[in-house]
Each structure stands twice: as structure tokens, then as C-alpha cells.
Coordinates of C-alpha atoms in Angstrom, one line a residue:
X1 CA 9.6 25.7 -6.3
X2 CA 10.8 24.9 -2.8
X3 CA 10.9 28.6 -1.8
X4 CA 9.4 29.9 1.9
X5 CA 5.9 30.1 -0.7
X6 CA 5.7 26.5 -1.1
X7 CA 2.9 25.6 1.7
X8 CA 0.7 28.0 0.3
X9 CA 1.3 26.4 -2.9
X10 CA 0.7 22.9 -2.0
X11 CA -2.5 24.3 0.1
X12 CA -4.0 25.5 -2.6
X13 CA -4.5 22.3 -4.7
X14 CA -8.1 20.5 -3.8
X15 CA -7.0 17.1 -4.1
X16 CA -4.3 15.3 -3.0
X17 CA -1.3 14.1 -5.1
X18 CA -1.1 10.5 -5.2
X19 CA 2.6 9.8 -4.8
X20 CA 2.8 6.2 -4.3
X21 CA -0.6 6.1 -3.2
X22 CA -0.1 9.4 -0.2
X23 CA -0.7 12.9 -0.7
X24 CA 1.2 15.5 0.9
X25 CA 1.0 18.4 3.8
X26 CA -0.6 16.4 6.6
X27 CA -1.1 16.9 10.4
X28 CA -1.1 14.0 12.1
X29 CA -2.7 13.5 15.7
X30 CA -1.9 10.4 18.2
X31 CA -4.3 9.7 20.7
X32 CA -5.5 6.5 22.5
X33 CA -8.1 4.4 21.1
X34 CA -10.8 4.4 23.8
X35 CA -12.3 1.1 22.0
X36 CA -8.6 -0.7 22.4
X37 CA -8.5 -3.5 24.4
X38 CA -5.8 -3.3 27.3
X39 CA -2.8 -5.5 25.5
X40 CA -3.4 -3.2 22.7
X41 CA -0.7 -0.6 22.3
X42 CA -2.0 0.7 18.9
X43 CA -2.6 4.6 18.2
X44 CA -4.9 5.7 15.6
X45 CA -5.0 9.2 13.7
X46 CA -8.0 11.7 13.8
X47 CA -8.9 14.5 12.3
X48 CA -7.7 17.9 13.7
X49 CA -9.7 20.8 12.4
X50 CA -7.6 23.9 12.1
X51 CA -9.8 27.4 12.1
X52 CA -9.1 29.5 9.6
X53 CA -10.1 32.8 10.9
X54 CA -7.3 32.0 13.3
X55 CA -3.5 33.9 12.3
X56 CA -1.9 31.4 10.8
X57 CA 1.6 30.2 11.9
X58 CA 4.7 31.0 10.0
X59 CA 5.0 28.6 6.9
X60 CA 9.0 27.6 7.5
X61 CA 11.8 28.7 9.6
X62 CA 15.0 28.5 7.3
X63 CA 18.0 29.0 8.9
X64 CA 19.5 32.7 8.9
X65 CA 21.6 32.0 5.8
X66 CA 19.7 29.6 3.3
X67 CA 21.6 28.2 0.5
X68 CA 19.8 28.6 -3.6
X69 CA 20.8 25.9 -5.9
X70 CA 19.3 25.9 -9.4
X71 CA 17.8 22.3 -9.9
X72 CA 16.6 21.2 -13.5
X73 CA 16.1 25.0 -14.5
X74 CA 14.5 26.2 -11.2
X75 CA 16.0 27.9 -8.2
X76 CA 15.2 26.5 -5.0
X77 CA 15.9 27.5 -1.3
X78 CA 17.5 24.9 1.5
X79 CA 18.3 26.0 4.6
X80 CA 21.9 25.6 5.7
X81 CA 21.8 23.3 8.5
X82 CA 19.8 21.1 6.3
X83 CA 22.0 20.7 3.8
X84 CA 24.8 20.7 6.3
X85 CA 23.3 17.6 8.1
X86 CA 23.5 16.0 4.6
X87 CA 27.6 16.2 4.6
X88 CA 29.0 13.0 3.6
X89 CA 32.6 14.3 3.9
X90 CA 35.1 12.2 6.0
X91 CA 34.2 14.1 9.0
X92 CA 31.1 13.9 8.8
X93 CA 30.7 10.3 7.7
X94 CA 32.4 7.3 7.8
X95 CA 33.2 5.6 4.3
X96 CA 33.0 1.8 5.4
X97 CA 30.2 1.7 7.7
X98 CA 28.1 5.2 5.4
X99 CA 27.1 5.6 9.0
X100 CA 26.9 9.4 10.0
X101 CA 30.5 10.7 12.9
X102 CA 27.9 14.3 13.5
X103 CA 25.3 14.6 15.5
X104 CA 22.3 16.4 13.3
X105 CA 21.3 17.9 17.1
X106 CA 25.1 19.6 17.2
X107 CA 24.9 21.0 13.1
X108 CA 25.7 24.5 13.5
X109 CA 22.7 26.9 14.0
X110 CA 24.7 29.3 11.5
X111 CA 26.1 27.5 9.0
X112 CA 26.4 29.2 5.5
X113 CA 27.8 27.9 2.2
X114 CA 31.1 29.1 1.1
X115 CA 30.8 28.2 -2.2
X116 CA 27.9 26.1 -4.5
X117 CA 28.8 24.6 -7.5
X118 CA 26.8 22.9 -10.2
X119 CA 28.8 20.8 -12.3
X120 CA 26.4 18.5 -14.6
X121 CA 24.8 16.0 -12.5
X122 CA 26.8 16.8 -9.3
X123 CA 26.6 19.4 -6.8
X124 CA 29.7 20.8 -4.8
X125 CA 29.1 22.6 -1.6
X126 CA 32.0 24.2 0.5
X127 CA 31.3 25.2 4.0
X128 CA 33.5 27.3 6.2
X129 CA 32.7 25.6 9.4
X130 CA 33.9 27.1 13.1
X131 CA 33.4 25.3 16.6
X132 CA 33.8 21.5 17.3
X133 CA 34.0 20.5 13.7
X134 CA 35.9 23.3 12.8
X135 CA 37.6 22.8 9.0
X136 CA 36.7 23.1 5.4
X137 CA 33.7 20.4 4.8
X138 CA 32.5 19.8 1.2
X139 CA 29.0 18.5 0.8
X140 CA 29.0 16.8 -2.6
X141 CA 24.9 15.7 -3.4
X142 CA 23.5 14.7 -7.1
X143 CA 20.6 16.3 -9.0
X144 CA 18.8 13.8 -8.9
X145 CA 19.0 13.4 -4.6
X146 CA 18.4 17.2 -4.7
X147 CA 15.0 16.6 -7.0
X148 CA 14.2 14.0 -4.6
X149 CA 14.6 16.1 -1.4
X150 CA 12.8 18.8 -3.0
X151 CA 10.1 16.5 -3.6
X152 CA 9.8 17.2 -7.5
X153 CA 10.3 12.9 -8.0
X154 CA 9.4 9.8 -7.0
X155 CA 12.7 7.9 -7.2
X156 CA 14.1 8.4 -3.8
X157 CA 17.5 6.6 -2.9
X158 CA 16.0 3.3 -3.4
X159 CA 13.1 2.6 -6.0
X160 CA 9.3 2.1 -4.9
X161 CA 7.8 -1.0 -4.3
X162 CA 5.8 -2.2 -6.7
X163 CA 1.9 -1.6 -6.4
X164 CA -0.8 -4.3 -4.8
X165 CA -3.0 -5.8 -7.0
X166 CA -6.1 -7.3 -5.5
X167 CA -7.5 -10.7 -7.3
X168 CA -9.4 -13.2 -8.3
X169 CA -8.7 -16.8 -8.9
X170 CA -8.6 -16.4 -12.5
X171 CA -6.3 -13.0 -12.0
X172 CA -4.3 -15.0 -10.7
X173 CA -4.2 -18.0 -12.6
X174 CA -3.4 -15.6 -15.9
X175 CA -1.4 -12.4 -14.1
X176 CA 1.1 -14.8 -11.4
X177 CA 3.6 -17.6 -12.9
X178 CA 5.0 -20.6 -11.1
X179 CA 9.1 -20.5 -10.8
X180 CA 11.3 -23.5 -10.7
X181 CA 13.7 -24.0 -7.6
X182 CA 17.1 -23.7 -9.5
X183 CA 16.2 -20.9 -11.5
X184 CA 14.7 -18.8 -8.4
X185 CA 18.1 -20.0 -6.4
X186 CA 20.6 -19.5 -9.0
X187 CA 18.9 -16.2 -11.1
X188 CA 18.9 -12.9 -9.4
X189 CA 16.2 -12.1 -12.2
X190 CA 14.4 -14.6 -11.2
X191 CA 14.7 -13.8 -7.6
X192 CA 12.8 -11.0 -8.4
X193 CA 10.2 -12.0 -10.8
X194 CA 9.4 -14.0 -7.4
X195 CA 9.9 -11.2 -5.0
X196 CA 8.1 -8.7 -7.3
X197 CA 4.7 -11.2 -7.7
X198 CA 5.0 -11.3 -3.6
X199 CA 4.4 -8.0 -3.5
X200 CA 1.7 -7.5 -6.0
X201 CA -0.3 -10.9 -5.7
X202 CA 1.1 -12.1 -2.3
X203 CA 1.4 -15.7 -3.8
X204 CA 4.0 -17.7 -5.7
X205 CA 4.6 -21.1 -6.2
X206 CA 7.5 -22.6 -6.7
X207 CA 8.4 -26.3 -8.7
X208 CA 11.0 -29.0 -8.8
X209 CA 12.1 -28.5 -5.3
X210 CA 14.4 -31.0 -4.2
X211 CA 13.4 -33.5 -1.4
X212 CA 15.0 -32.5 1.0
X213 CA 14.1 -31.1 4.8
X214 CA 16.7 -28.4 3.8
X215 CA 15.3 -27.0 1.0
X216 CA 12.4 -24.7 2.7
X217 CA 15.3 -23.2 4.6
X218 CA 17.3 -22.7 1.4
X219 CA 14.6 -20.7 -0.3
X220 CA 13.5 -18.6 2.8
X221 CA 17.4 -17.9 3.1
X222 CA 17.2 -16.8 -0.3
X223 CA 15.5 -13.4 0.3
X224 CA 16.6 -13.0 4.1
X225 CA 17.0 -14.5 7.5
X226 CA 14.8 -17.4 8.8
X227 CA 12.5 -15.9 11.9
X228 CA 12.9 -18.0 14.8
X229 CA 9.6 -18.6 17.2
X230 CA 8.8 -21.1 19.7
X231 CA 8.1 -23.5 16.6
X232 CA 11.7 -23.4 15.7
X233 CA 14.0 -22.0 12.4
X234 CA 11.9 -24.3 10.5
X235 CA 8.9 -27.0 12.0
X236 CA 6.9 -29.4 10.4
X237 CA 2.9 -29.6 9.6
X238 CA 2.0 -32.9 9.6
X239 CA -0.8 -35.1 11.3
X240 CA 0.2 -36.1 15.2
X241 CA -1.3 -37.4 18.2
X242 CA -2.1 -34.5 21.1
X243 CA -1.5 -32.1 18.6
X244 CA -1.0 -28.3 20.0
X245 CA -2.2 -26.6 17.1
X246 CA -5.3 -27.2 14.9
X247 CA -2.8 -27.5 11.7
X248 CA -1.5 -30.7 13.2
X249 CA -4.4 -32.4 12.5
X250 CA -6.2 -33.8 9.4
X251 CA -9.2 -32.0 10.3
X252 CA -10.4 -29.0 7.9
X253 CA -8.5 -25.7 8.8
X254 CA -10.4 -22.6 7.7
X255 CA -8.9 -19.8 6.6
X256 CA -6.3 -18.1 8.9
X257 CA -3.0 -15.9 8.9
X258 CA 0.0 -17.5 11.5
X259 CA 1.0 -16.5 14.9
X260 CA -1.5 -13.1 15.0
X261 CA -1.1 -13.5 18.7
X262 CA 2.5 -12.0 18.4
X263 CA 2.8 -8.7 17.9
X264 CA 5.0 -8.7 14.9
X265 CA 3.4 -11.9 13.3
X266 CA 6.0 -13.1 10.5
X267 CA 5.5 -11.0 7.1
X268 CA 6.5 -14.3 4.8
X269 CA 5.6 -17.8 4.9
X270 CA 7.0 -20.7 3.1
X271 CA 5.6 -24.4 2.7
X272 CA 7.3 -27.2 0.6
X273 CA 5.3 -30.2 0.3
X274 CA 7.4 -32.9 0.9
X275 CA 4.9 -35.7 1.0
X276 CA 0.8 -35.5 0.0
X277 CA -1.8 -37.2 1.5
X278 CA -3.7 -40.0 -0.6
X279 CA -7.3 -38.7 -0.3
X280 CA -8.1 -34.4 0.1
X281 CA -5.7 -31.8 1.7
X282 CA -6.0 -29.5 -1.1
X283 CA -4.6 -26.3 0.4
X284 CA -6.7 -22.9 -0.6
X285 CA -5.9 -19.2 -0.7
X286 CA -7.5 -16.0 -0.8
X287 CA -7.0 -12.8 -1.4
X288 CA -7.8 -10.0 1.8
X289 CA -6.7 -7.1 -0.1
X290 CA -9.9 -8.0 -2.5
X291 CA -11.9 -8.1 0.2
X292 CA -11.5 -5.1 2.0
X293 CA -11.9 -3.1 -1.2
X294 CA -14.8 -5.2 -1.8
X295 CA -16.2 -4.6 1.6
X296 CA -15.4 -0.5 1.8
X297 CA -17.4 -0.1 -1.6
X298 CA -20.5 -2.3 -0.9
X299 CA -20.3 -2.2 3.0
X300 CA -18.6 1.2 4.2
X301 CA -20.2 1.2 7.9
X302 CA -18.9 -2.7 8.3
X303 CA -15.1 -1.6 6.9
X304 CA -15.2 1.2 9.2
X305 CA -16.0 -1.7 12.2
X306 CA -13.2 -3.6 11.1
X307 CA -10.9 -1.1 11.4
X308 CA -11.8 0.3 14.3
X309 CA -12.3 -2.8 17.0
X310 CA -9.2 -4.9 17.6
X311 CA -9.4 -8.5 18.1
X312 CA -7.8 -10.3 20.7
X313 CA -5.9 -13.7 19.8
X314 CA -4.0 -15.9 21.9
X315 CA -1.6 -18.7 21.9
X316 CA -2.5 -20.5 25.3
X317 CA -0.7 -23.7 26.2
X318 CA 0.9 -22.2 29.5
X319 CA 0.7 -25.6 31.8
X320 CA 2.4 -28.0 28.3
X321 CA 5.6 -29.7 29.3
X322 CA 8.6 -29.4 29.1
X323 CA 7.6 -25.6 28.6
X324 CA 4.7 -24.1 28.6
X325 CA 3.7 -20.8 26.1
X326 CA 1.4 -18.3 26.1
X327 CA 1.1 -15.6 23.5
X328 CA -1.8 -12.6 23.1
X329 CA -2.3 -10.0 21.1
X330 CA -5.1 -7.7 19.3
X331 CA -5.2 -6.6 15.7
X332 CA -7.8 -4.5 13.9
X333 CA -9.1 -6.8 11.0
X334 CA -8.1 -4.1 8.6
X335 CA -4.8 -1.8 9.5
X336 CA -4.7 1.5 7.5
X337 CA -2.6 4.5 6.6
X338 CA -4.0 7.6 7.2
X339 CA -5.8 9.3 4.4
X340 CA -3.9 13.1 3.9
X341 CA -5.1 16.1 2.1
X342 CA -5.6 19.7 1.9
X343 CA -9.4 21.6 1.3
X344 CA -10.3 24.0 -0.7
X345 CA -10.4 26.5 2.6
X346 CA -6.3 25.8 2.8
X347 CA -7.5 23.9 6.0
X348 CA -4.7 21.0 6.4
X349 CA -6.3 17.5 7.0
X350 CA -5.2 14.1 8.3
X351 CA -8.4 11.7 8.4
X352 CA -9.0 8.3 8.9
X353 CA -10.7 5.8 6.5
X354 CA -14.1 6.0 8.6
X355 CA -13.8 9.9 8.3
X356 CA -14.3 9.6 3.7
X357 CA -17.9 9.1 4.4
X358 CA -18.5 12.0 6.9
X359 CA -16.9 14.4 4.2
X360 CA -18.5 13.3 1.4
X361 CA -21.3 13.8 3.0
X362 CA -20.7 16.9 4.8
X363 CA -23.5 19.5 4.4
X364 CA -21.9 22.2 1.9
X365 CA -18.1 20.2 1.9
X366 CA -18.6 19.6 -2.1
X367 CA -15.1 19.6 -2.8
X368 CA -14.6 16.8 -0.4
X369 CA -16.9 14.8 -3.3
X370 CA -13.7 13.2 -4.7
X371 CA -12.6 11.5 -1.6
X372 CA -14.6 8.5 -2.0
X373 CA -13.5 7.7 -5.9
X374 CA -10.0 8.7 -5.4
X375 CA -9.8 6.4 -2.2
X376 CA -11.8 3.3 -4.1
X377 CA -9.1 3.4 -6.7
X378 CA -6.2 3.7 -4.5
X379 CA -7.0 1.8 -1.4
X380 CA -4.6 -1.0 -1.5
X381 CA -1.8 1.5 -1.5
X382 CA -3.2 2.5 1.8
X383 CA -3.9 -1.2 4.0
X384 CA -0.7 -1.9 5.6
X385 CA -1.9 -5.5 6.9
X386 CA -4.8 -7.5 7.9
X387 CA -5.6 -10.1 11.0
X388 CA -7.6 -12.5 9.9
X389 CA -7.0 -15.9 12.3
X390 CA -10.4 -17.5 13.7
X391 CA -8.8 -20.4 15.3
X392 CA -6.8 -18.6 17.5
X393 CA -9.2 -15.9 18.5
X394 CA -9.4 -14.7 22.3
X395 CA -12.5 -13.6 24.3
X396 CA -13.2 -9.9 23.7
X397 CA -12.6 -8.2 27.0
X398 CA -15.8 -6.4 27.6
X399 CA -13.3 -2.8 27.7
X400 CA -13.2 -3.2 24.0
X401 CA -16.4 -2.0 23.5
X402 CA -16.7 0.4 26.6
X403 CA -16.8 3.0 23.8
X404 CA -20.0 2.0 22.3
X405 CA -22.1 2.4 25.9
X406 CA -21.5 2.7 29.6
X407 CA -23.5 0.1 30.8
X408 CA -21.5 -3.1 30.3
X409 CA -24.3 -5.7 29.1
X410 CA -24.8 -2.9 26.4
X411 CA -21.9 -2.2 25.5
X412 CA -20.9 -6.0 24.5
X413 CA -24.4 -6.7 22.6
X414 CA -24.4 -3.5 20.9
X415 CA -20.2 -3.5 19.8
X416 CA -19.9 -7.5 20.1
X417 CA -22.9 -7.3 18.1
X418 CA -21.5 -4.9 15.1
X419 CA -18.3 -6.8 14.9
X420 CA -20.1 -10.3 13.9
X421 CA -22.0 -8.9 11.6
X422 CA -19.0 -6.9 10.5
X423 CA -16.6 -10.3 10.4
X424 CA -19.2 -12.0 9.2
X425 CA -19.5 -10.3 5.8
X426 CA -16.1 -10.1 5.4
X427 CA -15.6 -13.7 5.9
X428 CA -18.5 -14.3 2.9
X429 CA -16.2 -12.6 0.5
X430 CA -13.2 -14.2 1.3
X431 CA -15.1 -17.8 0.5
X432 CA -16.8 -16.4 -2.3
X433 CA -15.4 -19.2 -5.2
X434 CA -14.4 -16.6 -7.4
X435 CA -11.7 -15.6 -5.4
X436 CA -10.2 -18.8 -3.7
X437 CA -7.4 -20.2 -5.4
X438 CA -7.2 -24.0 -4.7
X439 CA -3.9 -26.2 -5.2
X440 CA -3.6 -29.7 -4.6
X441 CA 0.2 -29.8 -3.1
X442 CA 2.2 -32.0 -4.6
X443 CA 5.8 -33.3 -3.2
X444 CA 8.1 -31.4 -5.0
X445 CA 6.2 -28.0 -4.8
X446 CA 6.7 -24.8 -2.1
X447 CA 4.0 -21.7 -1.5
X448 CA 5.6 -18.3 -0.5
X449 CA 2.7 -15.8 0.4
X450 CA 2.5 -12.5 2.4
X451 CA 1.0 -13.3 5.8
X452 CA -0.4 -10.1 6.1
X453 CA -2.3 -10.3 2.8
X454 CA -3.4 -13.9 1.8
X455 CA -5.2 -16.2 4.1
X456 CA -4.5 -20.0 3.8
X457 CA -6.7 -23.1 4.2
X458 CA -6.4 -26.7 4.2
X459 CA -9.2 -29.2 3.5
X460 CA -10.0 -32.3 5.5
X461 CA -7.4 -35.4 4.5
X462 CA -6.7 -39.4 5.9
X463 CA -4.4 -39.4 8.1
X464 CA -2.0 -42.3 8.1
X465 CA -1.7 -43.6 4.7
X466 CA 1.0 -45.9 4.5
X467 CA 4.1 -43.9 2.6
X468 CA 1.5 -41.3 1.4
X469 CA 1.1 -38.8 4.8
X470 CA 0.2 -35.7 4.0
X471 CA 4.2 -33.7 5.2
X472 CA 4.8 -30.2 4.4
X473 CA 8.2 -28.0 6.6
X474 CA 7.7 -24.9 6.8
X475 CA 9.2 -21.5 7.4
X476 CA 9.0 -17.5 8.1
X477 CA 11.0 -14.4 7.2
X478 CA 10.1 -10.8 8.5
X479 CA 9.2 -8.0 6.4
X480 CA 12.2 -5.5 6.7
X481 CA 14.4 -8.4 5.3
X482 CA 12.2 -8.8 2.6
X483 CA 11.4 -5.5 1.2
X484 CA 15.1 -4.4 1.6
X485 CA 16.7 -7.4 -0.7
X486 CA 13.3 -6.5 -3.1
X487 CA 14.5 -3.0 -3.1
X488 CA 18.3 -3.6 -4.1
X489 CA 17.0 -6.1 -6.5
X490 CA 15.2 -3.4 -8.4
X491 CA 17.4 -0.9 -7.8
X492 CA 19.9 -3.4 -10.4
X493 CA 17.6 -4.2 -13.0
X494 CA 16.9 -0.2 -13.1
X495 CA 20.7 0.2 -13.0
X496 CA 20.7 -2.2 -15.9
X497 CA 17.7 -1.4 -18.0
X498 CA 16.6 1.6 -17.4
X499 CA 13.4 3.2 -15.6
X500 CA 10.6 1.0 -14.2
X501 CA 8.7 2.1 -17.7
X502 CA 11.6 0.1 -19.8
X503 CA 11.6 -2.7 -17.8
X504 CA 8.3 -4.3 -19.3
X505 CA 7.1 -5.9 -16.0
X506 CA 4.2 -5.5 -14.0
X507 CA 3.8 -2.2 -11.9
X508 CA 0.1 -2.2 -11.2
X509 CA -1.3 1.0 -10.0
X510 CA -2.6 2.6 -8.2
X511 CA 0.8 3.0 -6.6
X512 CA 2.4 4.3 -10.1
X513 CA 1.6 7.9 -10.8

């Protein structure tokens, strides 16, 4: 129950609670990464050890006149300026715009409910409010945003997003379906078939897309506004002479993610083959999310080198005329959420990935045993991107490893050094056969994948075949756009069909409780 006895509740549990993929009760501490290079603005979390002989502080603060309100059969405890702030009265908010007219800073330090009503569903709160929003307010809030509040569910305002599901080619090739262009245009449903195998396999193709130069831009537009970049709304990957980029060639392209030397690279890309080449250009794909959990379970010190260094990458082409663009950036190869739990000792924890091993290994830690399966299972719910674009790799500065010793010279052998063979093993798995995907694009056909998640190849073609050139037009849309028409797109089919359970469609875990 959310009563002033909750934290020592929650501290009590040894393991976390894996609501969509987190635990709970953390501390989290900012610093500096000392191994950063100097473009890098990234923070990174550490552990703070709290001593428990020390008095502990004072679990919560409610305000002087907390409000009860009985929720599914138990009572729990709000303070009043919290439920205050939540007033969606006409003072307090605006009924057009749902944008809040108070100021949560200027909520009054005293405010106490009138009157609570449960009526069903619904709850009524009346306030008698004095000062600058003097008046009657009435708070009106469902049980089920109470619940949600309390933290007693997982369906928050807006459902969760489906769960990652790391694969293999033939995962793929049975889980993911291709979509035709006038159903994914014309059918919500099918809108988010598409959008929901985006999130959980990163990849979709899409058929019967008509010949047009418009048509990437129609489908990007589809799930949100194009991004715009120095390429334009939309640009073209074809074979040219004193080509800028390595993808406007008909050489082979390795495996790469787009524009990692910005610091928001786009989330999704799109490519609609318009014309193939007579002879190779088979474009490939793989799967990071497989192998990052592939590398943390067989090669735990070389995942925690991934995460840790960030790599430089850089768009230079500052003297090119008309004008010129330069572009750098750093990325861990691996970005993380940080891992939260409580220990047996009531000792609240916020670790890193690198930190699992140290505690499961701790001398006389047992408890902290679990981490390591728990986190195997559940790691793609943790990876919130990875940078993984070889072409357009900078030189390290030798600061980025001014961490591992003081003296420069050792410093780069000893950090350069672990990062190659670190990069190097993770490059292994991500050409392992088993897990590339190879498509031979055919006019006619588009690609959406996460660039985040899924690398992308291209092998070697002719250039210049009469009528055959190898044309694709592509496209990007940012991830906030995404996620937020994937999020209104579930929240109707719930509306229509019931809980995620009824719906019949995939929700892989470990996301799911």
C-alpha cells in the first residue's frame, strides 16, 4: 500500500521487479566520464554505496494534510499538493490545448481535500483553495490513473511499447511479414502490424510500392515527419562520379548505421528501390541487439569496453563547394539503462552494466547471485541504442583513453588496444551467417528499419547498366514521432479489443511481466 511504510516495503524485496524491463527504488548518480572524449557530452551512472550503520533519512515528506482514497480494496495515502497538482479543472487546465494554467512550483504548501468521493470508476475530489487561485477546484482522476500513480499497474496513460526481440535470419524469416503499400497506407491495422514488427525486429519490408520518387516520402509521412539533414527531406543512393559518401558508389559497403556523427542520428530509415542493378547489390541486415546479448554472455570484459569508450565519427567535407559540411560526434558502441535494485541489507543501488560482474562476484554478496541471469534474460529491455558506423569513424583523440594510464603512448596501446579487440569480436557476430538477413531489392520494394538497432550493407554491383542502375530514394523520421503515433495506435486496438493479452499479437518479453 502507498502508505509513509512503502520504502521499507519495496527495500525489503532482494530482487528487482521487472516492470517493463526496470526495477524500482534507485539512486542515480551523474558524473563525468573521465574516458569521454572532449565532443562527448554523455553522463554515465555509478554506483553509490549508502552505509547502513548510518541514521537513515526520513522515508517521505507528505504534505501536512494528506488525502486517503481507497483504491481496488486498499487505502492509500497521497499528499495534497500532489494530488492538487493533478487538477484538471478549468482553472487549472485548459480544455483545448490539456496544457496545465498552474504552476506545480505555486500549488499551495497546505492544500487539503474538502471532500473525496469514490463513485465506480471515478474519483471526485473537492478542494477549498485560498490565495491566488482562490475558488472551489474539483480534481476528478479514474481508478485506474490512481492504480497507475500508485504504482500497483503497468498501463500508464498510454500503453507500453512492445518488447525487443533479438534474431536470427531464420527468426526473422518465420516471426516478421512483408506488408503491401496500400494496405500499410490505407489500414491503421496495418499501420501497426508495421509499426509493432519495428519495434520488436527493427525490420520490415514493404511490397508493390508504386514507382514513383514520391512514394518513400508518402510512407515515411505515414508514421511522422520526414527529418531534414544536409542530404535533404528525401536524397537518392545511386552510383555517381566524385561521390561524397561511400554509398554513392558501387563498391561493397560494410555494415554501418547513418549519420552517427550527429548527435541525434535519425531513429527510422526508409529505402524504396526504384531501379536494381543487373549484376550484385544484394542489400544485408543484421541484427545488434543479438549481438550485444551474444557478446555480454560469452564476452562480458569486451561488452563492458564497448560500453564504456565512445567512438568518435565524423562527416568531413568542410572545403566541398558550393558548401562545405562538417559533422562529429562520439557514441559508445553499446548505450545502456542503468541496472536498479535494492540488497538484501535495504542498501539502495543504481549500477551499471559493467558493475553485474563485480557483484556477482563480490566476496560474501550471494544475494547479488541473480543479477547476471536476471540481466541475460532481460537485457534488450535495457540497450537504448547502438553506434555501429566503420566508414565514418574519426581518429580516437588520445584523451579517450587518458583513463587507462598517464603516460600517453600507454594509454592509446593499452585502451586503443582493448577497444579493437573489443570491436573486433563484436563485428564477428554481427557477420556470423546465421544472423544476416540478405535481400536482393527489387523495384517495387521499400526497407523500414530502426537505425539504432539493425545495421545495413550493400554488396559490390556494375555500375552503369543501360536502363538497369542500381536507384534506391531514401528517407528518415526521428524517434519521438515514431513511438508516439505507435503508442496511440495501440492505445485503439486496446480501446477496441481489449488488453494486450486479447489482442493475439506478438509481445515478446522480456518487457511483459
Amino acid at each position: 500500500m502507498l502508505q509513509p511504510k512503502i520504502v521499507s516495503l519495496v527495500r525489503r524485496r532482494a530482487r528487482p521487479i521487472p516492470r517493463c524491463g526496470h526495477a524500482v527504488e534507485a539512486i542515480i548518480v551523474k558524473h563525468r566520464r573521465p574516458y569521454s572524449t572532449p565532443s562527448s557530452d554523455e553522463g554515465a551512472t555509478r554506483v553509490r554505496r549508502i552505509d547502513p550503520t548510518q541514521p537513515k533519512k526520513k522515508a517521505i515528506n507528505y504534505a501536512a494534510k494528506p488525502v486517503e482514497i481507497s483504491v481496488n480494496g486498499q487505502t492509500h495515502v497521497f499528499a495534497g499538493t500532489y494530488l492538487r497538482d493533478l487538477c484538471k479543472c478549468q482553472k487549472c487546465r485548459d480544455s483545448s490545448t490539456r496544457q496545465k494554467l498552474q504552476l506545480t512550483a505555486n500549488i499551495e504548501s497546505d492544500a487539503s481535500a474538502a471532500s473525496v468521493d469514490v463513485d465506480g470508476d471515478a474519483v471526485s475530489i473537492v478542494w477549498n483553495v485560498k490565495g491566488r487561485n482562490a475558488g472551489l477546484h474539483v480534481t476528478e482522476l479514474s481508478i485506474k490513473e490512481l492504480a497507475h500513480l500508485a504504482g500497483l499497474g503497468h498501463d500508464g496513460p498510454m500503453p507500453n511499447l512492445p518488447s525487443r526481440r533479438p534474431w536470427l535470419d531464420d527468426d526473422f524469416r518465420s516471426e516478421a511479414q512483408d506488408i503491401t503499400f496500400d494496405a500499410y497506407m490505407q489500414d491503421d491495422s496495418v499501420l501497426l502490424t508495421a509499426l509493432r514488427q519495428l519495434q520488436t525486429h527493427g525490420l520490415v519490408f514493404l511490397a508493390e510500392v508504386p514507382d514513383s520518387s514520391d512514394s518513400v516520402s508518402q510512407i515515411a509521412e505515414r508514421i511522422g515527419p520526414l527529418k531534414n539533414t544536409f542530404y535533404g527531406m528525401t536524397w537518392d543512393v545511386r552510383s555517381v562520379q566524385g561521390a561524397k559518401n561511400v554509398a554513392y558508389t558501387s563498391q561493397d559497403l560494410g555494415f554501418h548505421m547513418d549519420l552517427l556523427y550527429m548527435k541525434q542520428p535519425p531513429h527510422l530509415q526508409f529505402l524504396h528501390c526504384i531501379r536494381s542493378s543487373a549484376q550484385g547489390g544484394a542489400s544485408l541486415f543484421s541484427d545488434t541487439y543479438r549481438a550485444v546479448q551474444d557478446i555480454y554472455i560469452n564476452k562480458p570484459a569486451f561488452f563492458q569496453t564497448l560500453t564504456e569508450i565512445h567512438v568518435p565519427y565524423h562527416y568531413d567535407h568542410a572545403d566541398a563547394e558550393p558548401t562545405g559540411h562538417y559533422y562529429h560526434h562520439a557514441h559508445p558502441v553499446i548505450s545502456l539503462e542503468p541496472l536498479r535494485f535494492v540488497d538484501p541489507h535495504e542498501t539502495s543501488l543504481s549500477v551499471t552494466f559493467p558493475d553485474v560482474r563485480r557483484l556477482e562476484n563480490a566476496a560474501g554478496l550471494p544475494d547479488y547471485a541473480w543479477t547476471r541471469e536476471h540481466f541475460t534474460a532481460h537485457l534488450p529491455a535495457y540497450v537504448t541504442s547502438v553506434a555501429w558506423s566503420p566508414p565514418f569513424q574519426a581518429p580516437f583523440a588520445t584523451t579517450a583513453f587518458s583513463h587507462v594510464h598517464p603516460d600517453t603512448v600507454q594509454a592509446l596501446e593499452q585502451g586503443f588496444g582493448s577497444w579493437r579487440t573489443a570491436a573486433r569480436s563484436f563485428d564477428a557476430v554481427l557477420h556470423q551467417q546465421k544472423g544476416i538477413h540478405e535481400r536482393m531489392m527489387k523495384p517495387g520494394q521499400c526497407v523500414l528499419f530502426d537505425n539504432t538497432r539493425i545495421v545495413h550493407a550493400r554488396k559490390a554491383f556494375v555500375a552503369g547498366d543501360e536502363g538497369s542502375e542500381r536507384w534506391l530514394r531514401g528517407a528518415y523520421v526521428d524517434r519521438d514521432p515514431y513511438e508516439s503515433r505507435l503508442k496511440v495506435l495501440l492505445k485503439k486496438e486496446i480501446e477496441q479489443k481489449g488488453s494486450m493479452d486479447e489482442l493475439r499479437a506478438p509481445h515478446w518479453l522480456p518487457d511483459a511481466p
